[in-house]
Amino acid sequence: MTQTLTDRSVLAALGATPDDVRTRLHTELDRFEAHLHTRQADWTQVQPGRDWSPAQEAEHVLLINDGVARGVALLLSERELRPTPQVPGELTPDGRRIAPLHTRPSETGLAWTELDGRWVQSRTQLLQVVQNLRETPDRTLWHPYFGALDALDWTRMLAAHLRQHRQSLERSAQP
């Protein structure tokens, strides 16, 4: 059975419990960061079969990581959740997801000299937020492709996002 790019059931494979999901997130953060450090030579070159350079992929991933960290922190808090627009995501004619406008990288992407500092800052914030990760079934935020997600599913989605971008970068790496 083929699963679509909007099938929430794919998230379940990223961990059954909060501990499982945290472990998977750590693993995917480590793997993505390790791969980025192999890309200095082609950092600003758009990759074959890709729309972005590694610098742009890194910037996009950091934008997503930081946004998800804020969202998960909100879901885990007692703060009021305000209604947000529930706009479905767009797909390319060949079925790939299109990054929402606010998550698209700049024309040049992240500068190589900024990578380590930005990565450490983002990772630290994210891992601090997920220390007390739990299901929040009555507290959800809208995802453009998966619909209403709770804190645990947002963290699963983030691990999947990291994996997908790393694998795309690995496939595009020039020998």
PDB file of C-alpha atoms in Angstrom:
ATOM      1  CA  MET A   1       0.000   0.000   0.000  1.00  0.00           C
ATOM      2  CA  THR A   2       1.396   3.388  -1.007  1.00  0.00           C
ATOM      3  CA  GLN A   3       0.994   6.222   1.463  1.00  0.00           C
ATOM      4  CA  THR A   4       0.449   9.762   0.268  1.00  0.00           C
ATOM      5  CA  LEU A   5       2.500  12.768   1.292  1.00  0.00           C
ATOM      6  CA  THR A   6      -0.391  13.821   3.527  1.00  0.00           C
ATOM      7  CA  ASP A   7      -1.016  10.497   5.295  1.00  0.00           C
ATOM      8  CA  ARG A   8      -0.559  11.087   9.035  1.00  0.00           C
ATOM      9  CA  SER A   9      -0.029   7.381   9.678  1.00  0.00           C
ATOM     10  CA  VAL A  10       3.537   7.735   8.377  1.00  0.00           C
ATOM     11  CA  LEU A  11       4.341   9.701  11.522  1.00  0.00           C
ATOM     12  CA  ALA A  12       3.654   6.713  13.787  1.00  0.00           C
ATOM     13  CA  ALA A  13       6.784   4.994  12.487  1.00  0.00           C
ATOM     14  CA  LEU A  14       8.896   7.703  14.134  1.00  0.00           C
ATOM     15  CA  GLY A  15       8.230   6.503  17.652  1.00  0.00           C
ATOM     16  CA  ALA A  16       5.408   5.204  19.803  1.00  0.00           C
ATOM     17  CA  THR A  17       6.257   6.958  23.059  1.00  0.00           C
ATOM     18  CA  PRO A  18       7.623  10.400  23.909  1.00  0.00           C
ATOM     19  CA  ASP A  19      10.968   8.771  24.782  1.00  0.00           C
ATOM     20  CA  ASP A  20      11.036   6.990  21.405  1.00  0.00           C
ATOM     21  CA  VAL A  21      10.247  10.218  19.581  1.00  0.00           C
ATOM     22  CA  ARG A  22      12.892  12.205  21.498  1.00  0.00           C
ATOM     23  CA  THR A  23      15.478   9.521  20.695  1.00  0.00           C
ATOM     24  CA  ARG A  24      14.525   9.582  17.013  1.00  0.00           C
ATOM     25  CA  LEU A  25      14.689  13.377  16.952  1.00  0.00           C
ATOM     26  CA  HIS A  26      18.198  13.298  18.480  1.00  0.00           C
ATOM     27  CA  THR A  27      19.265  10.740  15.881  1.00  0.00           C
ATOM     28  CA  GLU A  28      17.884  12.720  12.957  1.00  0.00           C
ATOM     29  CA  LEU A  29      19.397  15.979  14.230  1.00  0.00           C
ATOM     30  CA  ASP A  30      22.790  14.256  14.545  1.00  0.00           C
ATOM     31  CA  ARG A  31      22.581  12.701  11.077  1.00  0.00           C
ATOM     32  CA  PHE A  32      21.462  15.912   9.375  1.00  0.00           C
ATOM     33  CA  GLU A  33      24.182  17.964  11.054  1.00  0.00           C
ATOM     34  CA  ALA A  34      26.859  15.382  10.216  1.00  0.00           C
ATOM     35  CA  HIS A  35      25.837  15.401   6.576  1.00  0.00           C
ATOM     36  CA  LEU A  36      25.847  19.199   6.401  1.00  0.00           C
ATOM     37  CA  HIS A  37      29.461  19.189   7.549  1.00  0.00           C
ATOM     38  CA  THR A  38      30.394  17.158   4.462  1.00  0.00           C
ATOM     39  CA  ARG A  39      28.990  19.810   2.095  1.00  0.00           C
ATOM     40  CA  GLN A  40      31.324  22.802   2.448  1.00  0.00           C
ATOM     41  CA  ALA A  41      32.711  22.350  -1.090  1.00  0.00           C
ATOM     42  CA  ASP A  42      29.275  22.647  -2.721  1.00  0.00           C
ATOM     43  CA  TRP A  43      27.502  24.627   0.006  1.00  0.00           C
ATOM     44  CA  THR A  44      26.084  27.298  -2.286  1.00  0.00           C
ATOM     45  CA  GLN A  45      25.489  25.169  -5.407  1.00  0.00           C
ATOM     46  CA  VAL A  46      21.960  24.078  -6.273  1.00  0.00           C
ATOM     47  CA  GLN A  47      22.082  20.310  -6.324  1.00  0.00           C
ATOM     48  CA  PRO A  48      21.143  18.027  -9.213  1.00  0.00           C
ATOM     49  CA  GLY A  49      17.450  17.206  -9.023  1.00  0.00           C
ATOM     50  CA  ARG A  50      16.921  19.765  -6.252  1.00  0.00           C
ATOM     51  CA  ASP A  51      15.629  23.320  -6.123  1.00  0.00           C
ATOM     52  CA  TRP A  52      17.997  24.424  -3.379  1.00  0.00           C
ATOM     53  CA  SER A  53      21.656  24.412  -2.425  1.00  0.00           C
ATOM     54  CA  PRO A  54      22.805  22.779   0.832  1.00  0.00           C
ATOM     55  CA  ALA A  55      22.972  26.315   2.289  1.00  0.00           C
ATOM     56  CA  GLN A  56      19.311  26.831   1.433  1.00  0.00           C
ATOM     57  CA  GLU A  57      18.305  23.367   2.685  1.00  0.00           C
ATOM     58  CA  ALA A  58      20.051  24.135   5.993  1.00  0.00           C
ATOM     59  CA  GLU A  59      18.313  27.506   6.302  1.00  0.00           C
ATOM     60  CA  HIS A  60      14.914  25.945   5.529  1.00  0.00           C
ATOM     61  CA  VAL A  61      15.442  23.162   8.081  1.00  0.00           C
ATOM     62  CA  LEU A  62      16.445  25.702  10.735  1.00  0.00           C
ATOM     63  CA  LEU A  63      13.351  27.792  10.007  1.00  0.00           C
ATOM     64  CA  ILE A  64      11.181  24.689  10.397  1.00  0.00           C
ATOM     65  CA  ASN A  65      13.012  23.512  13.546  1.00  0.00           C
ATOM     66  CA  ASP A  66      12.635  26.904  15.213  1.00  0.00           C
ATOM     67  CA  GLY A  67       8.970  27.213  14.268  1.00  0.00           C
ATOM     68  CA  VAL A  68       8.151  23.716  15.467  1.00  0.00           C
ATOM     69  CA  ALA A  69       9.998  24.346  18.739  1.00  0.00           C
ATOM     70  CA  ARG A  70       7.801  27.401  19.367  1.00  0.00           C
ATOM     71  CA  GLY A  71       4.660  25.464  18.436  1.00  0.00           C
ATOM     72  CA  VAL A  72       5.475  22.450  20.603  1.00  0.00           C
ATOM     73  CA  ALA A  73       6.318  24.761  23.518  1.00  0.00           C
ATOM     74  CA  LEU A  74       2.899  26.379  23.110  1.00  0.00           C
ATOM     75  CA  LEU A  75       1.127  23.011  22.926  1.00  0.00           C
ATOM     76  CA  LEU A  76       2.893  21.803  26.078  1.00  0.00           C
ATOM     77  CA  SER A  77       2.032  25.001  27.959  1.00  0.00           C
ATOM     78  CA  GLU A  78      -1.189  26.211  29.499  1.00  0.00           C
ATOM     79  CA  ARG A  79      -1.262  29.291  27.267  1.00  0.00           C
ATOM     80  CA  GLU A  80      -4.370  29.936  25.231  1.00  0.00           C
ATOM     81  CA  LEU A  81      -4.422  28.525  21.708  1.00  0.00           C
ATOM     82  CA  ARG A  82      -5.812  31.002  19.228  1.00  0.00           C
ATOM     83  CA  PRO A  83      -7.527  29.844  16.061  1.00  0.00           C
ATOM     84  CA  THR A  84      -5.187  29.822  13.079  1.00  0.00           C
ATOM     85  CA  PRO A  85      -5.925  29.582   9.360  1.00  0.00           C
ATOM     86  CA  GLN A  86      -6.187  25.988   8.201  1.00  0.00           C
ATOM     87  CA  VAL A  87      -4.704  26.373   4.751  1.00  0.00           C
ATOM     88  CA  PRO A  88      -3.821  23.110   3.020  1.00  0.00           C
ATOM     89  CA  GLY A  89      -0.321  22.830   1.585  1.00  0.00           C
ATOM     90  CA  GLU A  90       0.379  22.926  -2.125  1.00  0.00           C
ATOM     91  CA  LEU A  91       1.935  20.191  -4.249  1.00  0.00           C
ATOM     92  CA  THR A  92       4.013  20.501  -7.404  1.00  0.00           C
ATOM     93  CA  PRO A  93       2.622  18.930 -10.592  1.00  0.00           C
ATOM     94  CA  ASP A  94       4.839  15.889  -9.902  1.00  0.00           C
ATOM     95  CA  GLY A  95       3.444  15.561  -6.355  1.00  0.00           C
ATOM     96  CA  ARG A  96       6.193  17.080  -4.198  1.00  0.00           C
ATOM     97  CA  ARG A  97       5.239  19.270  -1.246  1.00  0.00           C
ATOM     98  CA  ILE A  98       5.862  22.986  -1.657  1.00  0.00           C
ATOM     99  CA  ALA A  99       7.350  24.677   1.392  1.00  0.00           C
ATOM    100  CA  PRO A 100       5.024  27.340   2.805  1.00  0.00           C
ATOM    101  CA  LEU A 101       6.254  30.839   2.014  1.00  0.00           C
ATOM    102  CA  HIS A 102       7.422  31.624   5.559  1.00  0.00           C
ATOM    103  CA  THR A 103       9.642  28.508   5.568  1.00  0.00           C
ATOM    104  CA  ARG A 104      11.424  29.105   2.267  1.00  0.00           C
ATOM    105  CA  PRO A 105      15.113  29.970   2.406  1.00  0.00           C
ATOM    106  CA  SER A 106      16.688  33.162   1.191  1.00  0.00           C
ATOM    107  CA  GLU A 107      18.258  33.385  -2.252  1.00  0.00           C
ATOM    108  CA  THR A 108      21.723  32.598  -0.858  1.00  0.00           C
ATOM    109  CA  GLY A 109      20.808  30.389   2.074  1.00  0.00           C
ATOM    110  CA  LEU A 110      22.688  30.148   5.335  1.00  0.00           C
ATOM    111  CA  ALA A 111      26.306  31.311   5.271  1.00  0.00           C
ATOM    112  CA  TRP A 112      28.744  28.486   5.969  1.00  0.00           C
ATOM    113  CA  THR A 113      30.315  30.548   8.771  1.00  0.00           C
ATOM    114  CA  GLU A 114      26.919  30.784  10.499  1.00  0.00           C
ATOM    115  CA  LEU A 115      26.064  27.089  10.349  1.00  0.00           C
ATOM    116  CA  ASP A 116      27.543  25.878  13.629  1.00  0.00           C
ATOM    117  CA  GLY A 117      26.300  28.768  15.748  1.00  0.00           C
ATOM    118  CA  ARG A 118      22.778  28.721  14.328  1.00  0.00           C
ATOM    119  CA  TRP A 119      22.603  24.923  14.520  1.00  0.00           C
ATOM    120  CA  VAL A 120      23.669  24.781  18.181  1.00  0.00           C
ATOM    121  CA  GLN A 121      21.235  27.557  19.141  1.00  0.00           C
ATOM    122  CA  SER A 122      18.319  25.944  17.305  1.00  0.00           C
ATOM    123  CA  ARG A 123      19.091  22.426  18.508  1.00  0.00           C
ATOM    124  CA  THR A 124      19.474  23.534  22.122  1.00  0.00           C
ATOM    125  CA  GLN A 125      16.123  25.342  22.064  1.00  0.00           C
ATOM    126  CA  LEU A 126      14.374  22.400  20.412  1.00  0.00           C
ATOM    127  CA  LEU A 127      15.771  19.744  22.742  1.00  0.00           C
ATOM    128  CA  GLN A 128      14.928  21.856  25.759  1.00  0.00           C
ATOM    129  CA  VAL A 129      11.306  22.119  24.594  1.00  0.00           C
ATOM    130  CA  VAL A 130      10.914  18.365  24.030  1.00  0.00           C
ATOM    131  CA  GLN A 131      12.351  17.350  27.423  1.00  0.00           C
ATOM    132  CA  ASN A 132       8.801  17.095  28.752  1.00  0.00           C
ATOM    133  CA  LEU A 133       7.227  15.889  25.532  1.00  0.00           C
ATOM    134  CA  ARG A 134       3.850  14.217  25.831  1.00  0.00           C
ATOM    135  CA  GLU A 135       0.682  13.708  23.869  1.00  0.00           C
ATOM    136  CA  THR A 136      -1.609  16.741  23.887  1.00  0.00           C
ATOM    137  CA  PRO A 137      -4.753  15.392  22.186  1.00  0.00           C
ATOM    138  CA  ASP A 138      -6.880  18.362  23.252  1.00  0.00           C
ATOM    139  CA  ARG A 139      -4.238  20.865  22.152  1.00  0.00           C
ATOM    140  CA  THR A 140      -3.326  20.850  18.473  1.00  0.00           C
ATOM    141  CA  LEU A 141      -1.951  23.167  15.831  1.00  0.00           C
ATOM    142  CA  TRP A 142      -2.594  22.969  12.110  1.00  0.00           C
ATOM    143  CA  HIS A 143      -0.005  21.492   9.756  1.00  0.00           C
ATOM    144  CA  PRO A 144      -0.524  22.279   6.061  1.00  0.00           C
ATOM    145  CA  TYR A 145      -0.114  18.649   4.974  1.00  0.00           C
ATOM    146  CA  PHE A 146      -1.074  16.549   8.001  1.00  0.00           C
ATOM    147  CA  GLY A 147      -3.855  18.643   9.531  1.00  0.00           C
ATOM    148  CA  ALA A 148      -4.271  19.098  13.302  1.00  0.00           C
ATOM    149  CA  LEU A 149      -1.230  17.704  15.138  1.00  0.00           C
ATOM    150  CA  ASP A 150      -0.520  17.499  18.849  1.00  0.00           C
ATOM    151  CA  ALA A 151       2.911  18.081  20.416  1.00  0.00           C
ATOM    152  CA  LEU A 152       4.019  14.461  19.976  1.00  0.00           C
ATOM    153  CA  ASP A 153       3.009  14.345  16.305  1.00  0.00           C
ATOM    154  CA  TRP A 154       4.642  17.711  15.588  1.00  0.00           C
ATOM    155  CA  THR A 155       7.877  16.290  16.990  1.00  0.00           C
ATOM    156  CA  ARG A 156       7.465  13.121  14.914  1.00  0.00           C
ATOM    157  CA  MET A 157       6.885  15.311  11.864  1.00  0.00           C
ATOM    158  CA  LEU A 158      10.065  17.232  12.606  1.00  0.00           C
ATOM    159  CA  ALA A 159      12.120  14.029  12.782  1.00  0.00           C
ATOM    160  CA  ALA A 160      10.613  12.947   9.453  1.00  0.00           C
ATOM    161  CA  HIS A 161      11.354  16.355   7.935  1.00  0.00           C
ATOM    162  CA  LEU A 162      14.997  16.161   8.987  1.00  0.00           C
ATOM    163  CA  ARG A 163      15.291  12.635   7.592  1.00  0.00           C
ATOM    164  CA  GLN A 164      13.695  13.581   4.279  1.00  0.00           C
ATOM    165  CA  HIS A 165      15.969  16.584   3.724  1.00  0.00           C
ATOM    166  CA  ARG A 166      19.080  14.641   4.739  1.00  0.00           C
ATOM    167  CA  GLN A 167      18.245  11.791   2.385  1.00  0.00           C
ATOM    168  CA  SER A 168      17.595  14.246  -0.453  1.00  0.00           C
ATOM    169  CA  LEU A 169      20.922  15.926   0.190  1.00  0.00           C
ATOM    170  CA  GLU A 170      22.708  12.578   0.350  1.00  0.00           C
ATOM    171  CA  ARG A 171      21.216  11.525  -3.000  1.00  0.00           C
ATOM    172  CA  SER A 172      22.250  14.812  -4.585  1.00  0.00           C
ATOM    173  CA  ALA A 173      25.832  14.780  -3.270  1.00  0.00           C
ATOM    174  CA  GLN A 174      28.337  15.006  -6.068  1.00  0.00           C
ATOM    175  CA  PRO A 175      31.250  12.563  -5.784  1.00  0.00           C
TER     176      PRO A 175
END
